mmCIF file of C-alpha atoms in Angstrom:
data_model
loop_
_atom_site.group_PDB
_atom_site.id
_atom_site.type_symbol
_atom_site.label_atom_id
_atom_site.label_comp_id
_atom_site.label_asym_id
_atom_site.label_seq_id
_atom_site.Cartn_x
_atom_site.Cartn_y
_atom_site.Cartn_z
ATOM 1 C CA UNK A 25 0.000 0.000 0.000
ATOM 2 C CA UNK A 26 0.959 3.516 -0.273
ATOM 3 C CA UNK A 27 3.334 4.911 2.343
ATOM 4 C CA UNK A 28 5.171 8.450 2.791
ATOM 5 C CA UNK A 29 7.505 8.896 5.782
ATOM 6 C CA UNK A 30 9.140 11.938 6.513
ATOM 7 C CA UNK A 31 12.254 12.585 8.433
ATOM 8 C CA UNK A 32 14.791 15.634 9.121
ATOM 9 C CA UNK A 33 12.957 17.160 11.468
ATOM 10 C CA UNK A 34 14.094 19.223 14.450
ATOM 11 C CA UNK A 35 14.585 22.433 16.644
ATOM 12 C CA UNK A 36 16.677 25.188 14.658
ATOM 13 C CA UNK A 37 17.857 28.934 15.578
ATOM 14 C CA UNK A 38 16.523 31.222 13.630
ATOM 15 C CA UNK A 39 17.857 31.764 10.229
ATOM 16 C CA UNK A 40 19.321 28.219 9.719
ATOM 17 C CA UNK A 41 18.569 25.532 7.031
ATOM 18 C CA UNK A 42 16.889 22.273 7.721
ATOM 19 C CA UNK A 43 16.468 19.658 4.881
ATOM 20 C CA UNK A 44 13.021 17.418 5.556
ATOM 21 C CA UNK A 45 12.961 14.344 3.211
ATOM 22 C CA UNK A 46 9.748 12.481 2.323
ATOM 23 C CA UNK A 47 10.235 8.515 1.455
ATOM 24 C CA UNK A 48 7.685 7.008 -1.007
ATOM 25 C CA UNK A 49 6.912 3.622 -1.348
ATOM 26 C CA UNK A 50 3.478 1.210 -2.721
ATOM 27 C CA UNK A 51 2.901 3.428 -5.805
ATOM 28 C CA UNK A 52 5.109 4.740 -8.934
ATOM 29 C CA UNK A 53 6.171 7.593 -7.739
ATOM 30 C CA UNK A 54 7.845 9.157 -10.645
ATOM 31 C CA UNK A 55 3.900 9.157 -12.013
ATOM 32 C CA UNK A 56 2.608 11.295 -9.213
ATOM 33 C CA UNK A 57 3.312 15.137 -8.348
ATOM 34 C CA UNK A 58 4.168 15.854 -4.731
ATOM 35 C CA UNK A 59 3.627 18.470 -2.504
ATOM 36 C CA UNK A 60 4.307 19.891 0.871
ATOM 37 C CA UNK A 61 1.446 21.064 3.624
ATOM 38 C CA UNK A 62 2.482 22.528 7.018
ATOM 39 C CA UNK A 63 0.594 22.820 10.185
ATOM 40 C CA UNK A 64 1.589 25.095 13.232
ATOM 41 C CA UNK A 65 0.570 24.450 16.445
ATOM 42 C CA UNK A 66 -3.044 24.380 16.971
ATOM 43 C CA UNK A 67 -3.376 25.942 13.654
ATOM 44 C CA UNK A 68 -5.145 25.066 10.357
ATOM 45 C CA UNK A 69 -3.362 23.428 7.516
ATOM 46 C CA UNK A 70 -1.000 25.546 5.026
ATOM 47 C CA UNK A 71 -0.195 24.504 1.434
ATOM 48 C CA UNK A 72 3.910 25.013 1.309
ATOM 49 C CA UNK A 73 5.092 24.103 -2.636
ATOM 50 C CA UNK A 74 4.387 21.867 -5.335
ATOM 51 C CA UNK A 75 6.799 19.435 -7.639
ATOM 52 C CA UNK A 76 5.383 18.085 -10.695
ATOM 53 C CA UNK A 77 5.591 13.970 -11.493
ATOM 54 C CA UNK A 78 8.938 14.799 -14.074
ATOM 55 C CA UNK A 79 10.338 17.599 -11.733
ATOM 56 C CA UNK A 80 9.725 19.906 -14.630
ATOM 57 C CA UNK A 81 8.263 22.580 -12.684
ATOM 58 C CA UNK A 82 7.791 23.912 -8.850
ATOM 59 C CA UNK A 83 5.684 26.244 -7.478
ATOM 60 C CA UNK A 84 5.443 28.098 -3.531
ATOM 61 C CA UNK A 85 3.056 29.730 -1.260
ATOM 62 C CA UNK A 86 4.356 33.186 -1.049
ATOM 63 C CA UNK A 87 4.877 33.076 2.559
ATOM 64 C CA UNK A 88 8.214 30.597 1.448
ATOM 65 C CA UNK A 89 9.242 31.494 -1.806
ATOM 66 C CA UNK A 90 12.755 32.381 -2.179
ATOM 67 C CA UNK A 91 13.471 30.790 1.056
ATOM 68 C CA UNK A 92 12.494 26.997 0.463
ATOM 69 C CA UNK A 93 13.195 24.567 -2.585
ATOM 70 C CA UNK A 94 11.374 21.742 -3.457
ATOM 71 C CA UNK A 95 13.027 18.226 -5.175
ATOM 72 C CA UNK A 96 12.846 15.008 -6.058
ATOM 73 C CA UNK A 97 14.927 12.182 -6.499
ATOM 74 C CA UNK A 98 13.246 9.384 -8.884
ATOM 75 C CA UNK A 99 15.748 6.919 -8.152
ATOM 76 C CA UNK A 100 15.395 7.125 -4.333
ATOM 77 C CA UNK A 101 11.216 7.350 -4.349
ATOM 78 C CA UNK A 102 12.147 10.487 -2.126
ATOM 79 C CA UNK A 103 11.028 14.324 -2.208
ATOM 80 C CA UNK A 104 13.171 16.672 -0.489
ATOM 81 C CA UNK A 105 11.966 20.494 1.177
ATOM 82 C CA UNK A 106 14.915 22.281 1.458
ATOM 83 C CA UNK A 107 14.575 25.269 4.514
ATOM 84 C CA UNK A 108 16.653 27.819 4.715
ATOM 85 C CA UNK A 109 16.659 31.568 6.562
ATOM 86 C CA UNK A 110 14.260 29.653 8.849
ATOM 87 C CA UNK A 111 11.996 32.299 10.729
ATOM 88 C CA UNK A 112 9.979 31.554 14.290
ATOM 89 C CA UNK A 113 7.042 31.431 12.229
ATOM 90 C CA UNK A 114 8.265 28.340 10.272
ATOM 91 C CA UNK A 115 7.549 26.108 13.427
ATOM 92 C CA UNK A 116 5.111 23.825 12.392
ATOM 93 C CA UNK A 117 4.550 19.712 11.499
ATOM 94 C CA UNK A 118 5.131 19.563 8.012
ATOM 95 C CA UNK A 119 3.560 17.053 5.769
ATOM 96 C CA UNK A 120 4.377 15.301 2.675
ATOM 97 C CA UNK A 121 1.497 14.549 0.407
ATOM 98 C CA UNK A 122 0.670 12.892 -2.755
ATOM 99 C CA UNK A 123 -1.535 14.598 -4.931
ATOM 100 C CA UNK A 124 -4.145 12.419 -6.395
ATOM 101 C CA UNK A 125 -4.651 11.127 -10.115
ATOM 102 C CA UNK A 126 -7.861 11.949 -11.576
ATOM 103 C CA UNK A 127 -6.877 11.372 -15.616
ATOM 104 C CA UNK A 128 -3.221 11.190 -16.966
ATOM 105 C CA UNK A 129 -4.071 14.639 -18.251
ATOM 106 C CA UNK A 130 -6.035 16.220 -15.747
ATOM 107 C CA UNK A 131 -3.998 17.695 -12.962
ATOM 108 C CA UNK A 132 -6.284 16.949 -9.329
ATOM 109 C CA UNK A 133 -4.086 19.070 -7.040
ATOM 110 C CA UNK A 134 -5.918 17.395 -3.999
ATOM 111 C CA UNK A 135 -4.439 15.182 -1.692
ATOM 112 C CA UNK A 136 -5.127 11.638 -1.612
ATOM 113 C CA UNK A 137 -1.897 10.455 0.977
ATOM 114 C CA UNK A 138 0.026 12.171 3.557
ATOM 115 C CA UNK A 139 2.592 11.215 5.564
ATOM 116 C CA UNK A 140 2.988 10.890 9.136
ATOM 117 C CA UNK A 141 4.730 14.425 9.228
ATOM 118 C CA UNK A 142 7.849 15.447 10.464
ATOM 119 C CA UNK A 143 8.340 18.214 13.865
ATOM 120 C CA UNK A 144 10.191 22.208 12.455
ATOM 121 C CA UNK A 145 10.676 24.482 15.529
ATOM 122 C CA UNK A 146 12.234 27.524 15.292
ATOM 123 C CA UNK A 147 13.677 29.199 18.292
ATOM 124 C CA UNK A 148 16.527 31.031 19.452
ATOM 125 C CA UNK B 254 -5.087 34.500 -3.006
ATOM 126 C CA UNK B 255 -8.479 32.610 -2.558
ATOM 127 C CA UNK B 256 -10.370 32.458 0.935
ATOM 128 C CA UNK B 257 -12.047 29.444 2.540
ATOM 129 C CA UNK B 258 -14.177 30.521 5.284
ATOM 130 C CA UNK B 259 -15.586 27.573 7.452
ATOM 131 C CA UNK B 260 -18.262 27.590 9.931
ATOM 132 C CA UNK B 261 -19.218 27.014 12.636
ATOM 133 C CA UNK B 262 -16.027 26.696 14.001
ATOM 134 C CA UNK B 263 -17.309 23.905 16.606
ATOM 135 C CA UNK B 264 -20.444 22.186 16.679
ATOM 136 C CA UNK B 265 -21.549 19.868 18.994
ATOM 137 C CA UNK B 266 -23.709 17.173 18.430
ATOM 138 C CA UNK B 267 -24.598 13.548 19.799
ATOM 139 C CA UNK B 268 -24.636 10.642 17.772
ATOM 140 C CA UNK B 269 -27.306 9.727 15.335
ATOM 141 C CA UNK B 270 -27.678 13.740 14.850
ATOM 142 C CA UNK B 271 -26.891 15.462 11.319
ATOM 143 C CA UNK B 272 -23.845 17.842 10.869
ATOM 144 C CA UNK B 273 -23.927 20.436 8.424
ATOM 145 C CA UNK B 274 -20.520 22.326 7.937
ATOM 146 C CA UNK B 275 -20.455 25.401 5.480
ATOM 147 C CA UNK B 276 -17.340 26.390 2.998
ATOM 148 C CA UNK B 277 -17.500 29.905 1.156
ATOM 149 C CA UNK B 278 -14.720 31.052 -0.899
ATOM 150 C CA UNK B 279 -13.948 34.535 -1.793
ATOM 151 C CA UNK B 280 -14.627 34.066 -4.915
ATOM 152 C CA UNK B 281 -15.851 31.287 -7.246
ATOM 153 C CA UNK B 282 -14.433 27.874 -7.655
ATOM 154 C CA UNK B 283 -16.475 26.125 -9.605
ATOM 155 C CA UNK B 284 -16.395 22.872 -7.991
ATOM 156 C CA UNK B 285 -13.213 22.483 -7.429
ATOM 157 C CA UNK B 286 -13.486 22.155 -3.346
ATOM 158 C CA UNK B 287 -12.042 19.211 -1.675
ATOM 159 C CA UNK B 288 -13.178 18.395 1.967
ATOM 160 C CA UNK B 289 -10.440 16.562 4.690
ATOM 161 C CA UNK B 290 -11.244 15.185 8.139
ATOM 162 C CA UNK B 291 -8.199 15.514 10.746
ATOM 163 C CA UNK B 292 -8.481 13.959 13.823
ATOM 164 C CA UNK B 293 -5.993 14.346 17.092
ATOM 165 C CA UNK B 294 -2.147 13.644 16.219
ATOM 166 C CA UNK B 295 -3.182 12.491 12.589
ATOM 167 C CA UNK B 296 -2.529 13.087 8.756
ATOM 168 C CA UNK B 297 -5.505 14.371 7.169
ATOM 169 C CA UNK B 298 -7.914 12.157 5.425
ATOM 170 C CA UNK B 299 -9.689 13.110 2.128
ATOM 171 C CA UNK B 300 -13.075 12.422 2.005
ATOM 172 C CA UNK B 301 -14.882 14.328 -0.561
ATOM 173 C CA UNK B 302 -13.716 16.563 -3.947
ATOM 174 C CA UNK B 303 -14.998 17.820 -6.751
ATOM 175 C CA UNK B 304 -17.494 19.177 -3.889
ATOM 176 C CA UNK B 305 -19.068 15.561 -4.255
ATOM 177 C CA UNK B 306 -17.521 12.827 -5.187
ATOM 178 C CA UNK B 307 -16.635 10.860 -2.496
ATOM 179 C CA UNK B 308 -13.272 10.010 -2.021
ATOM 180 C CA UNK B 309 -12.162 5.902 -2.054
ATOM 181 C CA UNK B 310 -13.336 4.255 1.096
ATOM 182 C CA UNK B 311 -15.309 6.733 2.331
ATOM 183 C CA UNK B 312 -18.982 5.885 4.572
ATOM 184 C CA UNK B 313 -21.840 7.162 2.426
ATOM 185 C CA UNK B 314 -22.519 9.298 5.400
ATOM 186 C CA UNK B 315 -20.293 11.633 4.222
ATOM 187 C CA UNK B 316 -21.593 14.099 1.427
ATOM 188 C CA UNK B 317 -20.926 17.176 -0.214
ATOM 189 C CA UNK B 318 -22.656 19.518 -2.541
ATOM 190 C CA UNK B 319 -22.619 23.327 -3.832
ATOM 191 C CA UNK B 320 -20.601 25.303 -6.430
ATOM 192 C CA UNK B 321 -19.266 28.672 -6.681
ATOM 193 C CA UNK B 322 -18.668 30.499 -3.442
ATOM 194 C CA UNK B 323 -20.872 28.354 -1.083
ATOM 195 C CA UNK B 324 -20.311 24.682 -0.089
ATOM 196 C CA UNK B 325 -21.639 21.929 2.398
ATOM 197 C CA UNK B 326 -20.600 18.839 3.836
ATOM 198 C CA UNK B 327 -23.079 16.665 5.793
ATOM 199 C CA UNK B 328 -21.896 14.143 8.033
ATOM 200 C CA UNK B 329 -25.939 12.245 7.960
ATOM 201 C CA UNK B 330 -25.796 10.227 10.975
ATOM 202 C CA UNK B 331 -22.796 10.377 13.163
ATOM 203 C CA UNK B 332 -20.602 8.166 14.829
ATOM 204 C CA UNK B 333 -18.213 8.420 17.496
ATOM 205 C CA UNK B 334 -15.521 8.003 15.458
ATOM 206 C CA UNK B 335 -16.179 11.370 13.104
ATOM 207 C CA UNK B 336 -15.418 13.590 15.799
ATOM 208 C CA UNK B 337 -12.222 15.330 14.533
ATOM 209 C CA UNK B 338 -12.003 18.985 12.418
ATOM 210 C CA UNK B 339 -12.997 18.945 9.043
ATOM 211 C CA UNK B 340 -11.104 21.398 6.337
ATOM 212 C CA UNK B 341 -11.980 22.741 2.778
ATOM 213 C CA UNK B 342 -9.490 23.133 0.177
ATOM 214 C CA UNK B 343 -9.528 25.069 -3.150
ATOM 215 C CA UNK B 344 -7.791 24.038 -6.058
ATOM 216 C CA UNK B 345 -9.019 26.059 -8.620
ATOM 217 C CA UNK B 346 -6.030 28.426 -8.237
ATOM 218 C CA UNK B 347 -3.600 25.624 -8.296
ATOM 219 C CA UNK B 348 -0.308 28.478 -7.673
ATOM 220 C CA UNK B 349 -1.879 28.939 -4.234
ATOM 221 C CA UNK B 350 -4.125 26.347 -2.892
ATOM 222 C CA UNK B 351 -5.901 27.292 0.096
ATOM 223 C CA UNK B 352 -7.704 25.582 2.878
ATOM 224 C CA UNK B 353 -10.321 27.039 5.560
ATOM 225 C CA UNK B 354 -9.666 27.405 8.873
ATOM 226 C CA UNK B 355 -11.270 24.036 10.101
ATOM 227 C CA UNK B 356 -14.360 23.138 11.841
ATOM 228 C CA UNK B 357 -14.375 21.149 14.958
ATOM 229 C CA UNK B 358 -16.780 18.140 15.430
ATOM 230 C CA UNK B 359 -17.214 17.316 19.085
ATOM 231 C CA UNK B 360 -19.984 14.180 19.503
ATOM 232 C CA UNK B 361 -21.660 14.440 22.898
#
């Protein structure tokens, strides 16, 4: 069945980089786009960035962009969030998810797996 | 950006009761509204999109409806089990997808 762990987790000081890494198993995963959803603590849910099936394109909330970078690595089944200039508002669980597959050439850009999610704090 | 507005932001009902929990967007998105349940220390679950197609696996219980700006989801008899907090998520703007800020389903 289909399975997303991530790891890389952890308490940072502000304005350091973390690297979270999302392992994908049960399913082709070089067929399926992935994306990244955070939660802070107590709070709703918060799409973070996209990465199409062939890595062609990514896309961010506005809240990250210029500071994180989504990737993939097809070989390892694995999606990557890079974090970097990490601010105290970063703190939150962050989830991997997949999105869905309506039609081959229909993009669904819901969420049809998530991962157990992985712990960010930020604090000095 | 698009806003999901959810409400009420708790209801509380006993078992065997209907829950109706409301989605309006700042603007339209056709049907392109997805409903999640979350409950305590879990992943979200996907239960409806499309605003009604039920997701794979889920209990007929669950349904959605409405287009536009204005969406429902009806939980038809509860259970014990659904209480959790229950989000709506846009995809119509697929550069920013969105999601309301929850409702909370407490069973008696």
């Amino acid at each position: 069945q289909v399975h997303l762990v991530e790891s890389g987790g952890g308490v940072v000081q502000p304005g350091r980089s973390l690297r979270l890494s999302c392992a994908a198993s049960g399913f082709s995963f070089s067929n399926f786009a992935m994306h990244w959803v955070r939660q802070a603590p107590g709070k709703g849910l918060e799409w973070v960035a996209v990465i199409w099936s062939d890595g062609s394109h990514e896309f961010y909330a506005n809240s990250v962009k210029g500071r994180f970078t989504i990737s993939r690595d097809t070989s390892k089944d694995t999606v990557y969030l890079q974090l970097s200039n990490l601010r105290v508002e970063d703190t939150a669980v962050y989830y991997c998810a997949r999105e869905m597959s309506l039609d081959p050439s229909v993009r669904a850009y819901y969420f049809d797996y998530w991962g157990q999610g992985t712990q960010v704090t930020v604090s000095s | 950006e698009i806003v999901l507005t959810q409400s009420p932001a708790t209801l509380s009902l006993s078992p065997g009761e209907r829950a109706t929990l409301s989605c309006r967007a700042s603007q339209s998105v056709s049907i392109y509204l997805a409903w999640y349940q979350q409950k305590p220390g879990q992943a979200p679950r996907l239960l409806i999109y499309d605003a009604s197609t039920r997701a794979t696996g889920i209990p007929a219980r669950f349904s959605g409806s409405g287009s536009g700006t204005d969406f429902t989801l009806t939980i038809s008899s509860l259970e014990p089990e659904d209480s959790a907090v229950y989000y709506c998520q846009q995809r119509i703007n697929w550069r920013a997808l969105t999601f309301g800020g929850g409702t909370k389903v407490d069973i008696k």
